[in-house]
C-alpha cells in the first residue's frame, strides 16, 4: 500500500485540536458477511466531517478496534484521511507493546494525525510496565499520542508526569475509568502539559462532572447518528447551560441508557442501531458483540423521535 504523502499535524497542533471542541469516533461498517466495508466507511466519515467536530477517531472503541485486524485498522485510517478534509484523524492503537509499536508506525505512514493508545490485551500491569509501553509507542512515531485510562490500564498521575518529561509527543489524556478523584489530580497536577478528554461510555451523562474536574471536552458516540443534537449538548456544556443539558439528558439520554443497558456490549451495538434507524445503515457489529433486536431498534427510534422530533430520523 502507498504511504501517505500529505502533511501530518505536528503534535502540538494535535494537542490544541483535541482540546478545542467535541470529538467523536465513527463506527466501522461491515457487510452482511462481516467483511470490512470501506465504501460505506468513506461515506460515513465524509458525512461526519461536514459537522464541526475537532477530530475523529478511526478504529476507536466504538469503531470496534478490538474486532479489527491490524491491517484493517490501517485501512480505516487511510480511508478516513481520503474523505475527512481538514478534520484530523486519530488512529486507534493497542494490544501488547510490540504490536502497538508496529501498528502506531503503520498508522502514521497511512496518514494518521495522532494516536489513541488503548489498553493492552487482557492483563493488568505495574506502573513501570505501563510507563515502558507508552514510552515505546511515543518513541516510535512523531505524531501526537493520547493515552486512554480504562479497564486494565490505569496510569497514575505520577507516571503520567514522568512520561510527559520524556515524551514530548504525549499530548492527551483520555479517561474511561470514572475515578473523579484521580481525574481531578491528573488535571490539577499536569495542567497544560496535556489536553484532557472524557471517555466514559455515553460520555454526555458524565460531562458536567468531568468539566468540574478539569476536562472540557469528550468523545461523543451519538455524534455518529445525531451529530446536530450532539453538538447542541456540547455547546450547552461550554455555556454552562444546565437547563438545556438537563432537558436533553432527561428526554433522550436516560431512555437511551435504558436500552443500552439491556445487553452486554450494547454501548457499541446501540450506535450501529442508531445508524440503522436514521437510514444510514453501517451493517452489523462483529462477534463477540451482538446487535440490538428489531424491537430494540424500534424502541431507539421512538426515543429519538420523542426527544428531537421526527426530523431527527431523517438527517440530511
Backbone as numpy.savetxt, mean C-alpha at the origin, in Angstrom:
# Nx Ny Nz CAx CAy CAz Cx Cy Cz
14.32 -9.11 -20.45 13.50 -7.92 -20.45 14.37 -6.66 -20.45
13.86 -5.60 -21.08 14.63 -4.37 -21.18 14.67 -3.63 -19.85
15.76 -2.93 -19.65 15.93 -2.14 -18.44 15.26 -0.79 -18.62
14.67 -0.27 -17.55 14.01 1.03 -17.60 15.03 2.11 -17.95
14.67 2.97 -18.91 15.60 3.99 -19.39 15.27 5.40 -18.92
14.15 5.55 -18.23 13.76 6.87 -17.77 14.49 7.29 -16.51
14.05 8.40 -15.95 14.66 8.94 -14.74 13.95 8.41 -13.51
14.70 7.86 -12.58 14.15 7.42 -11.31 14.22 8.56 -10.29
13.29 8.57 -9.37 13.28 9.61 -8.35 14.47 9.46 -7.41
15.09 10.57 -7.06 16.09 10.56 -6.00 15.38 10.21 -4.70
16.08 9.55 -3.81 15.42 9.09 -2.59 14.87 10.24 -1.74
15.47 11.42 -1.81 14.93 12.55 -1.07 13.64 13.06 -1.71
13.53 12.96 -3.04 12.27 13.27 -3.70 11.19 12.29 -3.27
11.57 11.02 -3.17 10.62 10.01 -2.74 10.14 10.28 -1.32
11.06 10.64 -0.45 10.69 10.96 0.93 9.65 12.09 0.96
9.86 13.12 0.17 8.93 14.24 0.12 7.59 13.81 -0.45
7.62 12.98 -1.49 6.39 12.57 -2.17 5.50 11.74 -1.25
6.09 10.80 -0.54 5.25 9.90 0.26 4.67 10.58 1.49
5.22 11.73 1.84 4.67 12.46 2.97 3.73 13.58 2.57
3.47 13.70 1.25 2.75 14.87 0.75 1.27 14.65 0.51
0.78 13.42 0.61 -0.63 13.20 0.31 -1.01 11.75 0.46
-2.19 11.42 -0.03 -2.73 10.07 0.08 -1.96 9.09 -0.81
-1.76 7.87 -0.30 -1.10 6.81 -1.05 -2.09 5.67 -1.25
-1.82 4.82 -2.24 -2.67 3.64 -2.42 -1.88 2.54 -3.09
-2.48 1.34 -3.10 -1.81 0.18 -3.66 -2.78 -0.57 -4.56
-2.61 -0.44 -5.88 -3.52 -1.09 -6.81 -3.57 -2.61 -6.61
-4.78 -3.16 -6.77 -4.90 -4.62 -6.79 -4.18 -5.15 -8.02
-3.79 -6.42 -7.96 -3.15 -7.07 -9.10 -4.18 -7.98 -9.78
-4.56 -7.69 -11.02 -5.58 -8.50 -11.69 -5.07 -9.87 -12.11
-5.95 -10.86 -12.01 -5.71 -12.20 -12.52 -6.89 -12.59 -13.40
-6.63 -13.46 -14.38 -7.73 -13.95 -15.20 -8.43 -15.11 -14.50
-9.42 -15.70 -15.17 -10.22 -16.75 -14.55 -9.40 -17.96 -14.15
-8.26 -18.17 -14.82 -7.38 -19.29 -14.51 -6.30 -18.91 -13.49
-6.33 -17.68 -13.02 -5.38 -17.22 -12.01 -4.08 -16.69 -12.56
-4.00 -16.51 -13.89 -2.77 -15.97 -14.49 -2.74 -14.45 -14.38
-1.56 -13.89 -14.28 -1.37 -12.45 -14.20 -1.95 -11.78 -15.44
-2.78 -10.77 -15.24 -3.46 -10.07 -16.33 -2.92 -8.64 -16.41
-1.83 -8.47 -17.15 -1.17 -7.18 -17.20 -1.96 -6.15 -17.99
-2.75 -6.58 -18.96 -3.56 -5.63 -19.71 -4.56 -4.92 -18.80
-5.27 -5.70 -17.98 -6.21 -5.10 -17.04 -5.47 -4.27 -15.99
-4.29 -4.74 -15.59 -3.50 -3.99 -14.60 -3.13 -2.61 -15.14
-2.71 -2.55 -16.40 -2.36 -1.26 -16.97 -3.57 -0.33 -16.98
-4.72 -0.87 -17.35 -5.93 -0.04 -17.37 -6.25 0.47 -15.96
-6.08 -0.40 -14.97 -6.41 -0.01 -13.60 -5.46 1.06 -13.08
-4.16 0.85 -13.26 -3.19 1.83 -12.79 -3.34 3.14 -13.56
-3.60 3.05 -14.86 -3.81 4.25 -15.65 -5.01 5.05 -15.16
-6.08 4.34 -14.78 -7.27 5.02 -14.24 -6.95 5.68 -12.90
-6.32 4.94 -11.99 -6.00 5.49 -10.68 -5.05 6.68 -10.78
-4.17 6.66 -11.77 -3.18 7.73 -11.92 -3.81 9.06 -12.32
-5.07 9.03 -12.73 -5.77 10.28 -13.05 -6.17 11.04 -11.79
-6.16 10.35 -10.66 -6.53 10.97 -9.39 -5.26 11.35 -8.62
-5.34 12.35 -7.75 -4.12 12.89 -7.13 -3.59 12.12 -5.92
-3.36 10.83 -6.08 -2.57 10.11 -5.08 -1.11 10.48 -5.30
-0.33 10.57 -4.23 1.06 11.02 -4.40 2.00 9.89 -4.79
1.57 8.64 -4.61 2.36 7.49 -5.06 1.46 6.26 -5.03
1.80 5.27 -5.84 1.08 4.00 -5.87 2.07 2.87 -5.61
1.63 1.91 -4.82 2.46 0.74 -4.51 2.12 -0.39 -5.47
3.05 -0.77 -6.32 2.87 -1.92 -7.20 3.22 -3.19 -6.43
2.33 -4.17 -6.48 2.56 -5.44 -5.78 2.77 -5.23 -4.29
1.91 -4.42 -3.70 1.89 -4.28 -2.25 1.05 -5.36 -1.63
0.70 -5.20 -0.36 -0.09 -6.21 0.32 -1.44 -6.43 -0.33
-2.17 -5.34 -0.61 -3.45 -5.46 -1.29 -3.25 -5.86 -2.75
-2.06 -5.66 -3.27 -1.71 -6.14 -4.60 -1.28 -7.59 -4.62
-1.49 -8.29 -3.48 -1.22 -9.73 -3.35 0.25 -10.09 -3.62
1.13 -9.25 -3.08 2.57 -9.54 -3.19 2.89 -10.97 -2.82
2.26 -11.45 -1.76 2.52 -12.79 -1.22 2.11 -13.90 -2.18
1.30 -13.57 -3.19 0.85 -14.57 -4.15 1.59 -14.48 -5.49
2.47 -13.51 -5.62 3.18 -13.28 -6.87 4.56 -13.91 -6.84
5.01 -14.39 -7.99 6.40 -14.80 -8.10 7.27 -13.56 -8.18
8.55 -13.65 -7.86 9.42 -12.47 -8.00 9.37 -11.87 -9.41
9.33 -12.72 -10.43 9.26 -12.20 -11.80 7.96 -11.46 -12.04
6.86 -11.94 -11.46 5.58 -11.25 -11.62 5.60 -9.89 -10.92
6.28 -9.80 -9.79 6.42 -8.50 -9.12 7.10 -7.51 -10.06
8.17 -7.94 -10.67 8.91 -7.07 -11.59 8.03 -6.68 -12.78
7.26 -7.63 -13.28 6.37 -7.33 -14.41 5.33 -6.28 -14.04
4.80 -6.35 -12.82 3.80 -5.36 -12.43 4.44 -3.97 -12.29
5.66 -3.92 -11.80 6.35 -2.63 -11.70 6.54 -2.03 -13.08
7.03 -2.84 -14.00 7.28 -2.35 -15.36 5.97 -1.88 -16.01
4.90 -2.66 -15.83 3.61 -2.29 -16.42 3.07 -1.01 -15.80
3.21 -0.87 -14.48 2.72 0.34 -13.81 3.46 1.58 -14.31
4.76 1.47 -14.47 5.55 2.61 -14.95 5.15 3.02 -16.36
4.68 2.09 -17.15 4.29 2.39 -18.52 3.09 3.32 -18.58
2.23 3.29 -17.56 0.96 4.01 -17.65 0.75 5.03 -16.54
1.65 5.10 -15.56 1.41 5.93 -14.37 1.71 7.40 -14.58
2.30 7.76 -15.70 2.63 9.16 -15.93 3.62 9.67 -14.90
3.27 10.76 -14.22 4.17 11.34 -13.23 3.96 10.77 -11.82
3.00 9.86 -11.66 2.76 9.28 -10.35 3.88 8.30 -10.00
4.58 8.50 -8.89 5.66 7.57 -8.52 5.11 6.17 -8.25
5.91 5.17 -8.60 5.56 3.77 -8.38 6.56 3.18 -7.38
6.02 2.67 -6.28 6.82 2.03 -5.24 6.57 0.54 -5.30
7.63 -0.25 -5.39 7.51 -1.69 -5.56 7.49 -2.41 -4.23
6.63 -3.42 -4.12 6.70 -4.32 -2.99 7.95 -5.16 -3.06
8.53 -5.45 -1.90 9.77 -6.23 -1.82 9.73 -7.00 -0.51
10.27 -8.21 -0.50 10.20 -8.97 0.74 10.87 -10.32 0.67
10.42 -11.23 1.52 10.98 -12.57 1.72 12.31 -12.47 2.48
13.11 -13.54 2.42 14.40 -13.54 3.09 15.34 -12.52 2.49
16.44 -12.27 3.17 17.34 -11.19 2.77 17.87 -11.36 1.36
18.33 -12.56 1.01 18.92 -12.77 -0.32 17.89 -12.52 -1.42
16.68 -13.05 -1.25 15.64 -12.83 -2.25 15.25 -11.36 -2.29
15.14 -10.73 -1.12 14.75 -9.32 -1.06 15.76 -8.44 -1.79
17.04 -8.73 -1.63 18.08 -7.95 -2.32 17.96 -8.12 -3.83
17.83 -9.35 -4.29 17.70 -9.59 -5.73 16.45 -8.93 -6.29
15.34 -9.04 -5.56 14.09 -8.45 -6.03 14.18 -6.92 -6.02
14.80 -6.36 -5.01 14.97 -4.90 -4.95 15.74 -4.40 -6.16
16.81 -5.06 -6.50 17.62 -4.65 -7.64 16.86 -4.81 -8.95
16.09 -5.89 -9.09 15.31 -6.12 -10.30 14.21 -5.07 -10.45
13.58 -4.70 -9.34 12.53 -3.68 -9.39 13.12 -2.31 -9.73
14.28 -2.02 -9.20 14.94 -0.76 -9.55 15.22 -0.71 -11.04
15.72 -1.79 -11.61 16.00 -1.83 -13.05 14.73 -1.72 -13.88
13.61 -2.20 -13.31 12.34 -2.14 -14.01 11.69 -0.76 -13.94
12.26 0.13 -13.12 11.76 1.49 -13.07 11.12 1.92 -11.77
11.14 1.08 -10.75 10.53 1.46 -9.47 11.18 2.72 -8.93
10.36 3.64 -8.44 10.88 4.87 -7.85 11.25 4.69 -6.39
10.77 3.62 -5.79 11.08 3.31 -4.40 10.66 1.89 -4.08
10.95 1.46 -2.85 10.64 0.11 -2.41 9.90 0.15 -1.09
8.94 -0.75 -0.94 8.29 -1.01 0.34 8.76 -2.37 0.80
9.56 -2.40 1.86 10.13 -3.66 2.35 9.17 -4.30 3.32
8.49 -5.35 2.86 7.54 -6.07 3.68 8.26 -7.07 4.59
7.54 -7.61 5.60 8.19 -8.54 6.53 8.79 -9.76 5.85
9.80 -10.30 6.49 10.43 -11.53 6.02 9.46 -12.70 6.14
9.76 -13.76 5.46 8.88 -14.93 5.46 8.85 -15.61 6.83
7.69 -15.77 7.39 7.34 -16.68 8.47 7.93 -16.37 9.84
9.25 -16.30 9.95 9.88 -16.31 11.27 10.05 -14.90 11.84
10.08 -14.85 13.18 10.47 -13.62 13.85 11.98 -13.51 13.88
12.47 -12.37 14.32 13.93 -12.17 14.34 14.29 -11.12 15.38
15.52 -11.21 15.88 16.03 -10.20 16.80 16.33 -8.91 16.04
16.46 -7.82 16.80 16.70 -6.52 16.19 17.98 -6.52 15.34
18.99 -7.23 15.78 20.25 -7.29 15.01 20.01 -7.86 13.62
19.18 -8.90 13.55 18.89 -9.51 12.26 18.02 -8.62 11.39
17.03 -7.96 11.99 16.20 -7.04 11.22 17.03 -5.87 10.69
17.94 -5.38 11.52 18.87 -4.32 11.08 19.65 -4.78 9.84
20.21 -5.97 9.91 21.04 -6.47 8.81 20.22 -6.62 7.53
18.96 -7.08 7.64 18.12 -7.26 6.46 17.80 -5.93 5.81
17.37 -4.95 6.59 17.04 -3.65 6.02 18.27 -2.99 5.40
19.40 -3.07 6.09 20.61 -2.46 5.57 21.04 -3.12 4.26
20.93 -4.43 4.18 21.32 -5.12 2.95 20.50 -4.66 1.76
19.20 -4.46 1.96 18.33 -3.99 0.88 18.66 -2.54 0.52
18.81 -1.70 1.52 19.15 -0.29 1.25 20.48 -0.18 0.52
21.47 -0.97 0.94 22.78 -0.92 0.31 22.76 -1.41 -1.13
21.76 -2.23 -1.47 21.72 -2.87 -2.79 21.16 -1.97 -3.88
20.50 -0.86 -3.49 19.84 0.02 -4.46 20.15 1.48 -4.16
19.83 2.33 -5.12 19.98 3.76 -4.93 18.65 4.45 -4.64
17.55 3.80 -4.94 16.24 4.39 -4.73 15.84 4.35 -3.26
14.80 5.08 -2.91 14.35 5.16 -1.54 13.68 3.88 -1.07
13.83 3.59 0.21 13.27 2.38 0.82 12.37 2.79 1.99
11.21 2.13 2.08 10.28 2.31 3.19 10.21 0.98 3.94
10.39 0.99 5.24 10.25 -0.23 6.02 8.81 -0.33 6.52
8.33 -1.56 6.63 6.94 -1.81 7.01 6.91 -2.63 8.29
6.56 -1.98 9.41 6.41 -2.68 10.68 5.08 -3.41 10.71
5.16 -4.74 10.73 3.92 -5.52 10.73 4.23 -6.98 11.07
3.31 -7.61 11.75 3.37 -9.06 12.01 4.68 -9.46 12.65
5.52 -10.22 11.94 6.74 -10.78 12.52 7.97 -9.90 12.30
7.78 -8.68 11.82 8.91 -7.78 11.59 8.61 -6.43 12.24
8.94 -6.32 13.52 8.69 -5.10 14.29 10.03 -4.49 14.67
10.39 -3.46 13.95 11.68 -2.79 14.15 11.50 -1.71 15.21
12.36 -1.70 16.21 12.24 -0.77 17.32 12.68 0.64 16.91
12.24 1.66 17.65 12.72 3.02 17.36 14.25 3.12 17.41
14.87 2.40 18.33 16.32 2.45 18.45 17.00 1.86 17.21
16.47 0.75 16.72 17.05 0.14 15.51 16.82 1.02 14.30
15.64 1.63 14.21 15.38 2.55 13.11 16.37 3.71 13.10
16.66 4.24 14.29 17.60 5.34 14.38 18.98 4.92 13.88
19.41 3.72 14.27 20.71 3.22 13.80 20.72 3.03 12.29
19.59 2.56 11.74 19.50 2.37 10.29 19.57 3.70 9.56
18.90 4.71 10.11 18.96 6.03 9.47 20.38 6.59 9.46
21.17 6.23 10.45 22.55 6.70 10.51 23.41 6.15 9.38
23.08 4.94 8.91 23.95 4.27 7.93 23.28 4.05 6.58
21.99 4.36 6.46 21.26 4.14 5.21 20.58 5.44 4.78
21.27 6.29 4.03 20.66 7.56 3.65 19.41 7.41 2.79
19.27 6.28 2.10 18.08 6.08 1.26 16.94 5.38 1.99
17.05 5.21 3.30 15.92 4.77 4.10 15.10 6.02 4.39
13.94 6.13 3.71 13.21 7.40 3.74 11.83 7.32 4.38
11.34 6.09 4.66 9.99 6.01 5.17 9.77 4.89 6.15
8.78 5.10 7.02 8.37 4.11 8.00 6.87 3.95 7.88
6.42 2.72 7.61 5.00 2.42 7.50 4.63 1.47 8.63
3.54 1.77 9.31 3.16 0.93 10.44 1.83 0.23 10.19
1.87 -1.11 10.29 0.67 -1.92 10.24 0.54 -2.77 11.49
1.27 -2.39 12.53 1.29 -3.14 13.79 0.23 -2.64 14.75
0.03 -1.33 14.78 -1.03 -0.77 15.59 -0.67 -0.41 17.01
0.61 -0.44 17.33 1.05 -0.07 18.67 1.29 1.44 18.68
0.28 2.20 19.14 0.36 3.65 19.08 1.50 4.19 19.93
1.80 3.53 21.04 2.92 3.97 21.87 4.22 3.92 21.08
4.44 2.82 20.35 5.66 2.71 19.56 5.66 3.69 18.39
4.51 3.84 17.74 4.41 4.79 16.63 4.75 6.20 17.09
4.20 6.58 18.23 4.47 7.92 18.77 5.96 8.10 19.07
6.58 7.08 19.62 8.01 7.17 19.94 8.84 7.26 18.66
8.49 6.49 17.65 9.21 6.56 16.38 9.11 7.96 15.79
7.89 8.49 15.69 7.69 9.80 15.09 8.37 10.91 15.90
8.32 10.78 17.22 8.89 11.81 18.09 10.41 11.80 18.06
11.01 10.61 18.14 12.46 10.54 18.26 13.18 10.66 16.92
12.54 10.24 15.83 13.20 10.32 14.53 12.84 11.57 13.76
11.74 12.19 14.10 11.38 13.48 13.51 11.39 13.46 11.99
12.07 14.45 11.39 12.04 14.58 9.94 13.06 13.69 9.23
13.65 12.76 9.95 14.57 11.82 9.28 13.81 10.87 8.37
12.52 10.66 8.64 11.70 9.76 7.84 10.36 10.41 7.54
9.68 9.86 6.52 8.26 10.14 6.33 7.48 8.97 6.91
6.26 9.25 7.40 5.52 8.25 8.18 4.16 7.96 7.55
3.87 6.66 7.42 2.68 6.21 6.71 1.88 5.24 7.58
0.59 5.49 7.72 -0.29 4.55 8.38 -0.57 3.38 7.45
-0.43 2.17 7.96 -0.58 1.00 7.11 -1.44 -0.09 7.70
-2.34 0.27 8.59 -3.27 -0.73 9.12 -4.30 -1.09 8.07
-4.84 -2.33 8.10 -5.91 -2.67 7.16 -7.09 -1.70 7.33
-7.64 -1.25 6.19 -8.68 -0.21 6.19 -8.19 0.96 7.03
-7.14 1.60 6.54 -6.38 2.57 7.33 -7.20 3.77 7.76
-8.28 4.08 7.04 -9.06 5.27 7.39 -9.61 5.22 8.81
-9.95 4.03 9.28 -10.56 3.97 10.63 -9.53 4.23 11.72
-8.25 4.23 11.37 -7.17 4.53 12.33 -6.59 5.92 12.09
-7.06 6.62 11.07 -6.38 7.82 10.58 -6.27 8.92 11.63
-7.34 9.16 12.38 -7.29 10.24 13.38 -6.29 9.93 14.48
-6.29 8.68 14.96 -5.35 8.30 16.02 -3.91 8.37 15.52
-3.69 7.93 14.29 -2.34 7.96 13.74 -1.86 9.38 13.50
-2.76 10.25 13.06 -2.35 11.64 12.87 -1.93 12.27 14.19
-2.66 11.96 15.25 -2.30 12.47 16.57 -0.94 11.96 17.02
-0.58 10.76 16.57 0.71 10.17 16.94 1.86 10.70 16.10
1.55 11.35 14.98 2.61 11.93 14.14 2.60 11.48 12.70
1.67 10.58 12.34 1.58 10.11 10.96 0.50 10.90 10.23
0.88 11.65 9.21 -0.06 12.53 8.54 -0.64 11.92 7.27
-0.19 10.74 6.88 -0.73 10.12 5.68 -0.87 8.62 5.91
-1.46 7.95 4.93 -1.70 6.51 5.02 -1.94 5.98 3.61
-1.96 4.68 3.48 -2.25 4.05 2.19 -3.68 3.53 2.23
-4.47 3.91 1.24 -5.89 3.62 1.22 -6.20 2.47 0.26
-6.85 1.42 0.78 -7.27 0.31 -0.07 -8.50 0.67 -0.88
-9.44 1.41 -0.27 -10.69 1.71 -0.99 -10.45 2.67 -2.15
-9.30 3.34 -2.20 -8.95 4.18 -3.34 -9.03 3.38 -4.63
-8.82 2.07 -4.57 -8.93 1.23 -5.75 -10.26 1.37 -6.45
-11.35 1.41 -5.68 -12.68 1.41 -6.31 -13.53 2.62 -5.94
-13.09 3.40 -4.98 -13.77 4.64 -4.61 -12.75 5.77 -4.48
-12.03 6.09 -5.54 -10.95 7.08 -5.40 -11.43 8.46 -4.97
-12.55 8.90 -5.51 -13.06 10.23 -5.14 -13.43 10.27 -3.67
-14.08 9.22 -3.20 -14.51 9.19 -1.80 -13.32 9.03 -0.85
-12.31 8.25 -1.28 -11.10 8.11 -0.48 -10.40 9.45 -0.32
-10.36 10.23 -1.39 -9.73 11.54 -1.33 -10.56 12.51 -0.48
-11.88 12.37 -0.53 -12.73 13.22 0.32 -12.42 12.99 1.79
-12.25 11.73 2.17 -11.94 11.42 3.56 -10.56 11.96 3.92
-9.58 11.76 3.05 -8.23 12.24 3.34 -8.21 13.77 3.46
-8.90 14.44 2.55 -8.95 15.91 2.63 -9.59 16.37 3.94
-10.61 15.64 4.40 -11.22 15.98 5.69 -10.22 15.79 6.83
-9.40 14.76 6.74 -8.37 14.52 7.76 -7.38 15.68 7.81
-6.95 16.15 6.65 -5.97 17.23 6.63 -6.54 18.53 7.21
-7.86 18.68 7.13 -8.51 19.89 7.65 -9.00 19.70 9.08
-8.79 18.51 9.64 -9.36 18.18 10.95 -10.87 18.36 10.94
-11.49 17.97 9.82 -12.94 18.05 9.66 -13.54 16.75 10.22
-13.70 16.72 11.53 -14.14 15.50 12.19 -15.57 15.13 11.84
-16.40 16.12 11.55 -17.79 15.83 11.19 -17.86 15.00 9.91
-17.07 15.39 8.90 -17.06 14.65 7.64 -16.47 13.26 7.83
-15.37 13.19 8.56 -14.75 11.88 8.81 -15.70 10.95 9.57
-16.36 11.48 10.58 -17.27 10.66 11.38 -18.46 10.20 10.54
-18.95 11.07 9.66 -20.08 10.69 8.80 -19.69 9.55 7.86
-18.54 9.69 7.20 -18.12 8.65 6.25 -17.79 7.36 7.00
-17.18 7.48 8.15 -16.86 6.29 8.94 -18.12 5.55 9.35
-19.11 6.30 9.82 -20.35 5.68 10.29 -21.16 5.10 9.14
-21.29 5.87 8.04 -22.15 5.46 6.94 -21.51 4.42 6.04
-20.18 4.47 5.92 -19.52 3.53 5.00 -18.58 2.57 5.69
-17.60 3.07 6.44 -16.53 2.18 6.90 -17.00 1.14 7.91
-17.88 1.49 8.82 -18.32 0.48 9.78 -19.11 -0.64 9.10
-20.06 -0.34 8.21 -20.71 -1.44 7.47 -19.74 -2.21 6.58
-18.77 -1.50 6.01 -17.73 -2.15 5.19 -16.93 -3.13 6.03
-16.55 -2.72 7.24 -15.79 -3.60 8.13 -16.60 -4.82 8.54
-17.90 -4.65 8.67 -18.74 -5.80 9.02 -18.64 -6.89 7.95
-18.55 -6.48 6.69 -18.39 -7.45 5.60 -16.96 -7.98 5.58
-16.00 -7.09 5.70 -14.59 -7.50 5.68 -14.28 -8.53 6.74
-14.90 -8.40 7.89 -14.60 -9.28 9.01 -15.34 -10.61 8.96
-16.09 -10.86 7.91 -16.81 -12.13 7.78 -15.89 -13.28 7.39
-14.71 -13.00 6.83 -13.83 -14.08 6.39 -12.37 -13.73 6.53
-11.53 -14.72 6.74 -10.08 -14.51 6.81 -9.57 -14.11 5.43
-8.68 -13.12 5.43 -8.12 -12.64 4.17 -9.03 -11.69 3.42
-10.19 -11.38 3.98 -11.13 -10.51 3.29 -10.66 -9.06 3.20
-9.66 -8.66 3.98 -9.13 -7.30 3.85 -8.63 -7.04 2.44
-8.13 -8.10 1.78 -7.71 -8.01 0.38 -8.88 -8.36 -0.55
-9.57 -9.44 -0.24 -10.64 -9.92 -1.12 -11.74 -8.90 -1.32
-12.06 -8.12 -0.28 -13.14 -7.16 -0.40 -12.80 -6.02 -1.34
-11.51 -5.76 -1.52 -11.12 -4.70 -2.45 -11.37 -5.16 -3.89
-11.04 -6.41 -4.19 -11.38 -6.92 -5.53 -12.89 -7.04 -5.71
-13.62 -7.31 -4.64 -15.08 -7.29 -4.72 -15.56 -5.89 -5.07
-14.94 -4.88 -4.47 -15.28 -3.50 -4.80 -15.07 -3.20 -6.27
-14.00 -3.73 -6.84 -13.77 -3.54 -8.27 -14.88 -4.18 -9.10
-15.35 -5.34 -8.67 -16.44 -6.00 -9.40 -17.72 -5.19 -9.35
-18.07 -4.69 -8.16 -19.38 -4.06 -8.03 -19.44 -2.69 -8.70
-18.29 -2.06 -8.97 -18.32 -0.80 -9.71 -18.13 -1.01 -11.21
-18.03 -2.26 -11.64 -17.93 -2.55 -13.07 -16.54 -2.50 -13.63
-15.52 -2.60 -12.78 -14.13 -2.61 -13.23 -13.46 -3.89 -12.71
-13.97 -5.00 -13.11 -13.56 -6.30 -12.59 -12.07 -6.54 -12.83
-11.37 -6.91 -11.76 -9.94 -7.25 -11.87 -9.70 -8.73 -11.57
-10.76 -9.52 -11.68 -10.60 -10.96 -11.53 -10.59 -11.42 -10.09
-10.34 -12.71 -9.90 -10.37 -13.29 -8.56 -9.08 -13.04 -7.80
-9.13 -13.33 -6.50 -7.90 -13.40 -5.72 -7.26 -14.77 -5.97
-5.99 -14.89 -5.68 -5.30 -16.17 -5.77 -5.37 -16.89 -4.42
-5.42 -18.21 -4.48 -5.34 -18.99 -3.25 -3.98 -18.71 -2.58
-3.94 -18.73 -1.25 -4.95 -19.28 -0.35 -6.10 -18.34 -0.01
-6.14 -17.12 -0.58 -7.27 -16.25 -0.35 -8.50 -16.79 -1.06
-9.66 -16.38 -0.61 -10.92 -16.72 -1.26 -11.71 -15.45 -1.52
-12.50 -15.47 -2.59 -13.31 -14.31 -2.94 -14.55 -14.21 -2.06
-15.08 -13.00 -1.97 -16.38 -12.84 -1.35 -17.43 -13.62 -2.14
-18.48 -14.04 -1.47 -19.58 -14.71 -2.15 -20.40 -13.68 -2.94
-21.26 -14.16 -3.82 -22.12 -13.25 -4.57 -23.03 -12.47 -3.63
-23.51 -13.11 -2.58 -24.34 -12.40 -1.61 -23.55 -11.29 -0.92
-22.28 -11.57 -0.61 -21.45 -10.55 0.04 -21.11 -9.42 -0.93
-20.92 -9.74 -2.21 -20.74 -8.68 -3.23 -21.96 -7.76 -3.23
-23.14 -8.35 -3.17 -24.37 -7.56 -3.19 -24.46 -6.70 -1.93
-24.05 -7.24 -0.80 -24.04 -6.47 0.44 -23.11 -5.26 0.31
-21.93 -5.47 -0.29 -20.98 -4.39 -0.47 -21.55 -3.32 -1.39
-22.17 -3.73 -2.47 -22.78 -2.76 -3.39 -23.82 -1.91 -2.66
-24.59 -2.53 -1.79 -25.61 -1.81 -1.04 -24.98 -0.81 -0.08
-23.89 -1.22 0.57 -23.19 -0.32 1.49 -22.67 0.91 0.74
-22.07 0.69 -0.42 -21.54 1.81 -1.22 -22.66 2.74 -1.65
-23.74 2.17 -2.15 -24.85 3.00 -2.62 -25.50 3.78 -1.48
-25.68 3.14 -0.33 -26.29 3.82 0.81 -25.44 4.97 1.31
-24.11 4.78 1.26 -23.20 5.81 1.79 -22.95 6.94 0.81
-22.83 6.61 -0.48 -22.36 7.60 -1.45 -23.31 7.83 -2.63
-24.40 7.09 -2.68 -25.34 7.25 -3.77 -25.04 6.31 -4.93
-26.03 6.10 -5.82 -25.85 5.15 -6.92 -24.73 5.51 -7.89
-24.38 6.79 -7.97 -23.31 7.19 -8.86 -21.96 6.59 -8.52
-21.77 6.24 -7.24 -20.51 5.64 -6.83 -20.31 4.25 -7.43
-21.40 3.61 -7.85 -21.31 2.30 -8.48 -21.06 2.38 -9.98
-21.01 3.62 -10.50 -20.77 3.81 -11.93 -19.72 4.90 -12.13
-18.50 4.68 -11.64 -17.48 5.74 -11.70 -17.04 6.00 -13.14
-16.61 7.21 -13.38 -16.12 7.57 -14.72 -14.66 7.13 -14.89
